[in-house]
Amino acid sequence: MAPRAQMGSGRLSRGLLLLWALLGTGLCHAGAEVEGFSQDARTSPPVATFNWTAQLVEETYVNITQKCWEFFVDLMRNVTVSELCEWKVISRPYSLLQACLEGWADHLQYGYPNALAEQYIFQSHHRYFHNCTLEHQVYFDPPEDVLLAMIIAPICLIPFLVTLVIWRSKDGKAQP
């Protein structure tokens, strides 16, 4: 008697994985129309196909970003109120939140930055860092009219000075 081939769960799971891959890529559609005997089969309206992989990726990213947020909140519990605005203290949890959001988006090929990641970043600022003010003075660019005057004044002054030097040198007198 020949040995019987084992039909274990390994083959079944590989088969299901292949089926899932085919359904996800659109090569196999459950709603695809098959040529039938009746006229109705050929004239029925087209069935809208649904991209399951995009929905699964989005659901997965939503769940993972929630875990990223919970981890961030847990890390921020160790930060006192007086330390909330000190970058040396909050840089690690904040950077880990950003790395988690960006890393999983890249891993799932979801695209970063995205609306969900921005929502968590804004939420972190609103919840923890809204009372932080800058201790050092922030310098801004001057208004455009002042900036334009500061640029054009030296440019216009140069031809005047060159003309003055040439005029004075034509005098022919030696300067002491």
PDB file of N, CA, C and O in Angstrom, residues 76-111:
ATOM      1  N   MET A  76       4.193  59.712  28.538  1.00  0.00           N
ATOM      2  CA  MET A  76       4.001  61.080  29.028  1.00  0.00           C
ATOM      3  C   MET A  76       3.507  61.116  30.470  1.00  0.00           C
ATOM      4  O   MET A  76       3.577  62.160  31.111  1.00  0.00           O
ATOM      5  N   ARG A  77       3.036  59.995  30.987  1.00  0.00           N
ATOM      6  CA  ARG A  77       2.628  59.954  32.402  1.00  0.00           C
ATOM      7  C   ARG A  77       3.817  60.171  33.325  1.00  0.00           C
ATOM      8  O   ARG A  77       3.660  60.610  34.458  1.00  0.00           O
ATOM      9  N   ASN A  78       5.016  59.857  32.845  1.00  0.00           N
ATOM     10  CA  ASN A  78       6.224  60.013  33.659  1.00  0.00           C
ATOM     11  C   ASN A  78       6.772  61.439  33.629  1.00  0.00           C
ATOM     12  O   ASN A  78       7.723  61.736  34.329  1.00  0.00           O
ATOM     13  N   VAL A  79       6.173  62.300  32.829  1.00  0.00           N
ATOM     14  CA  VAL A  79       6.640  63.675  32.697  1.00  0.00           C
ATOM     15  C   VAL A  79       5.792  64.567  33.601  1.00  0.00           C
ATOM     16  O   VAL A  79       4.564  64.541  33.531  1.00  0.00           O
ATOM     17  N   THR A  80       6.468  65.349  34.433  1.00  0.00           N
ATOM     18  CA  THR A  80       5.740  66.252  35.323  1.00  0.00           C
ATOM     19  C   THR A  80       5.284  67.485  34.547  1.00  0.00           C
ATOM     20  O   THR A  80       5.769  67.764  33.454  1.00  0.00           O
ATOM     21  N   VAL A  81       4.371  68.235  35.118  1.00  0.00           N
ATOM     22  CA  VAL A  81       3.819  69.415  34.470  1.00  0.00           C
ATOM     23  C   VAL A  81       4.914  70.445  34.215  1.00  0.00           C
ATOM     24  O   VAL A  81       4.936  71.106  33.174  1.00  0.00           O
ATOM     25  N   SER A  82       5.840  70.585  35.141  1.00  0.00           N
ATOM     26  CA  SER A  82       6.908  71.572  34.968  1.00  0.00           C
ATOM     27  C   SER A  82       7.900  71.168  33.875  1.00  0.00           C
ATOM     28  O   SER A  82       8.613  72.010  33.344  1.00  0.00           O
ATOM     29  N   GLU A  83       7.922  69.895  33.507  1.00  0.00           N
ATOM     30  CA  GLU A  83       8.858  69.415  32.487  1.00  0.00           C
ATOM     31  C   GLU A  83       8.235  69.310  31.096  1.00  0.00           C
ATOM     32  O   GLU A  83       8.924  68.967  30.141  1.00  0.00           O
ATOM     33  N   LEU A  84       6.954  69.624  30.978  1.00  0.00           N
ATOM     34  CA  LEU A  84       6.255  69.438  29.704  1.00  0.00           C
ATOM     35  C   LEU A  84       6.829  70.267  28.567  1.00  0.00           C
ATOM     36  O   LEU A  84       6.696  69.890  27.408  1.00  0.00           O
ATOM     37  N   CYS A  85       7.450  71.385  28.885  1.00  0.00           N
ATOM     38  CA  CYS A  85       7.969  72.253  27.826  1.00  0.00           C
ATOM     39  C   CYS A  85       9.477  72.127  27.647  1.00  0.00           C
ATOM     40  O   CYS A  85      10.067  72.905  26.898  1.00  0.00           O
ATOM     41  N   GLU A  86      10.088  71.180  28.299  1.00  0.00           N
ATOM     42  CA  GLU A  86      11.532  70.975  28.164  1.00  0.00           C
ATOM     43  C   GLU A  86      11.786  69.921  27.100  1.00  0.00           C
ATOM     44  O   GLU A  86      11.424  68.755  27.267  1.00  0.00           O
ATOM     45  N   TRP A  87      12.436  70.342  26.027  1.00  0.00           N
ATOM     46  CA  TRP A  87      12.645  69.447  24.892  1.00  0.00           C
ATOM     47  C   TRP A  87      13.485  68.241  25.283  1.00  0.00           C
ATOM     48  O   TRP A  87      13.256  67.143  24.774  1.00  0.00           O
ATOM     49  N   LYS A  88      14.420  68.401  26.179  1.00  0.00           N
ATOM     50  CA  LYS A  88      15.261  67.269  26.589  1.00  0.00           C
ATOM     51  C   LYS A  88      14.427  66.163  27.222  1.00  0.00           C
ATOM     52  O   LYS A  88      14.763  64.994  27.109  1.00  0.00           O
ATOM     53  N   VAL A  89      13.341  66.524  27.856  1.00  0.00           N
ATOM     54  CA  VAL A  89      12.488  65.548  28.532  1.00  0.00           C
ATOM     55  C   VAL A  89      11.472  64.939  27.569  1.00  0.00           C
ATOM     56  O   VAL A  89      11.238  63.722  27.581  1.00  0.00           O
ATOM     57  N   ILE A  90      10.866  65.761  26.741  1.00  0.00           N
ATOM     58  CA  ILE A  90       9.768  65.268  25.897  1.00  0.00           C
ATOM     59  C   ILE A  90      10.220  64.794  24.519  1.00  0.00           C
ATOM     60  O   ILE A  90       9.421  64.214  23.780  1.00  0.00           O
ATOM     61  N   SER A  91      11.479  65.000  24.171  1.00  0.00           N
ATOM     62  CA  SER A  91      11.919  64.633  22.821  1.00  0.00           C
ATOM     63  C   SER A  91      11.815  63.135  22.573  1.00  0.00           C
ATOM     64  O   SER A  91      11.444  62.705  21.480  1.00  0.00           O
ATOM     65  N   ARG A  92      12.118  62.324  23.568  1.00  0.00           N
ATOM     66  CA  ARG A  92      12.063  60.867  23.372  1.00  0.00           C
ATOM     67  C   ARG A  92      10.638  60.382  23.128  1.00  0.00           C
ATOM     68  O   ARG A  92      10.376  59.712  22.124  1.00  0.00           O
ATOM     69  N   PRO A  93       9.665  60.694  24.022  1.00  0.00           N
ATOM     70  CA  PRO A  93       8.296  60.226  23.737  1.00  0.00           C
ATOM     71  C   PRO A  93       7.735  60.799  22.431  1.00  0.00           C
ATOM     72  O   PRO A  93       7.088  60.087  21.664  1.00  0.00           O
ATOM     73  N   TYR A  94       7.996  62.071  22.165  1.00  0.00           N
ATOM     74  CA  TYR A  94       7.480  62.706  20.957  1.00  0.00           C
ATOM     75  C   TYR A  94       8.093  62.073  19.710  1.00  0.00           C
ATOM     76  O   TYR A  94       7.388  61.783  18.742  1.00  0.00           O
ATOM     77  N   SER A  95       9.394  61.845  19.747  1.00  0.00           N
ATOM     78  CA  SER A  95      10.062  61.229  18.607  1.00  0.00           C
ATOM     79  C   SER A  95       9.605  59.792  18.407  1.00  0.00           C
ATOM     80  O   SER A  95       9.487  59.329  17.271  1.00  0.00           O
ATOM     81  N   LEU A  96       9.349  59.082  19.502  1.00  0.00           N
ATOM     82  CA  LEU A  96       8.854  57.710  19.382  1.00  0.00           C
ATOM     83  C   LEU A  96       7.449  57.679  18.771  1.00  0.00           C
ATOM     84  O   LEU A  96       7.140  56.788  17.980  1.00  0.00           O
ATOM     85  N   LEU A  97       6.617  58.635  19.148  1.00  0.00           N
ATOM     86  CA  LEU A  97       5.280  58.719  18.546  1.00  0.00           C
ATOM     87  C   LEU A  97       5.394  58.961  17.046  1.00  0.00           C
ATOM     88  O   LEU A  97       4.762  58.270  16.241  1.00  0.00           O
ATOM     89  N   GLN A  98       6.206  59.925  16.669  1.00  0.00           N
ATOM     90  CA  GLN A  98       6.366  60.231  15.249  1.00  0.00           C
ATOM     91  C   GLN A  98       6.967  59.049  14.499  1.00  0.00           C
ATOM     92  O   GLN A  98       6.514  58.707  13.406  1.00  0.00           O
ATOM     93  N   ALA A  99       7.977  58.401  15.080  1.00  0.00           N
ATOM     94  CA  ALA A  99       8.604  57.249  14.429  1.00  0.00           C
ATOM     95  C   ALA A  99       7.620  56.091  14.282  1.00  0.00           C
ATOM     96  O   ALA A  99       7.621  55.391  13.267  1.00  0.00           O
ATOM     97  N   CYS A 100       6.788  55.889  15.289  1.00  0.00           N
ATOM     98  CA  CYS A 100       5.797  54.819  15.234  1.00  0.00           C
ATOM     99  C   CYS A 100       4.782  55.090  14.122  1.00  0.00           C
ATOM    100  O   CYS A 100       4.491  54.212  13.307  1.00  0.00           O
ATOM    101  N   LEU A 101       4.264  56.307  14.073  1.00  0.00           N
ATOM    102  CA  LEU A 101       3.282  56.663  13.048  1.00  0.00           C
ATOM    103  C   LEU A 101       3.887  56.575  11.651  1.00  0.00           C
ATOM    104  O   LEU A 101       3.290  56.008  10.737  1.00  0.00           O
ATOM    105  N   GLU A 102       5.092  57.096  11.496  1.00  0.00           N
ATOM    106  CA  GLU A 102       5.729  57.102  10.187  1.00  0.00           C
ATOM    107  C   GLU A 102       6.208  55.715   9.787  1.00  0.00           C
ATOM    108  O   GLU A 102       6.052  55.292   8.641  1.00  0.00           O
ATOM    109  N   GLY A 103       6.778  54.985  10.740  1.00  0.00           N
ATOM    110  CA  GLY A 103       7.300  53.650  10.441  1.00  0.00           C
ATOM    111  C   GLY A 103       6.217  52.686  10.005  1.00  0.00           C
ATOM    112  O   GLY A 103       6.387  51.949   9.025  1.00  0.00           O
ATOM    113  N   TRP A 104       5.107  52.675  10.701  1.00  0.00           N
ATOM    114  CA  TRP A 104       4.020  51.763  10.324  1.00  0.00           C
ATOM    115  C   TRP A 104       3.360  52.189   9.020  1.00  0.00           C
ATOM    116  O   TRP A 104       2.918  51.343   8.234  1.00  0.00           O
ATOM    117  N   ALA A 105       3.287  53.489   8.771  1.00  0.00           N
ATOM    118  CA  ALA A 105       2.744  53.944   7.485  1.00  0.00           C
ATOM    119  C   ALA A 105       3.646  53.471   6.348  1.00  0.00           C
ATOM    120  O   ALA A 105       3.158  52.990   5.320  1.00  0.00           O
ATOM    121  N   ASP A 106       4.945  53.580   6.534  1.00  0.00           N
ATOM    122  CA  ASP A 106       5.871  53.100   5.508  1.00  0.00           C
ATOM    123  C   ASP A 106       5.781  51.588   5.357  1.00  0.00           C
ATOM    124  O   ASP A 106       5.778  51.067   4.251  1.00  0.00           O
ATOM    125  N   HIS A 107       5.700  50.885   6.473  1.00  0.00           N
ATOM    126  CA  HIS A 107       5.632  49.427   6.437  1.00  0.00           C
ATOM    127  C   HIS A 107       4.381  48.933   5.717  1.00  0.00           C
ATOM    128  O   HIS A 107       4.430  47.976   4.948  1.00  0.00           O
ATOM    129  N   LEU A 108       3.270  49.617   5.953  1.00  0.00           N
ATOM    130  CA  LEU A 108       2.007  49.227   5.319  1.00  0.00           C
ATOM    131  C   LEU A 108       1.802  49.900   3.971  1.00  0.00           C
ATOM    132  O   LEU A 108       0.772  49.690   3.329  1.00  0.00           O
ATOM    133  N   GLN A 109       2.772  50.724   3.563  1.00  0.00           N
ATOM    134  CA  GLN A 109       2.686  51.482   2.318  1.00  0.00           C
ATOM    135  C   GLN A 109       1.409  52.313   2.286  1.00  0.00           C
ATOM    136  O   GLN A 109       0.687  52.352   1.294  1.00  0.00           O
ATOM    137  N   TYR A 110       1.137  52.976   3.388  1.00  0.00           N
ATOM    138  CA  TYR A 110      -0.089  53.756   3.547  1.00  0.00           C
ATOM    139  C   TYR A 110       0.108  55.213   3.139  1.00  0.00           C
ATOM    140  O   TYR A 110      -0.834  55.905   2.845  1.00  0.00           O
ATOM    141  N   GLY A 111       1.325  55.684   3.152  1.00  0.00           N
ATOM    142  CA  GLY A 111       1.597  57.073   2.812  1.00  0.00           C
ATOM    143  C   GLY A 111       1.727  57.923   4.057  1.00  0.00           C
ATOM    144  O   GLY A 111       0.907  57.851   4.966  1.00  0.00           O
TER     145      GLY A 111
END
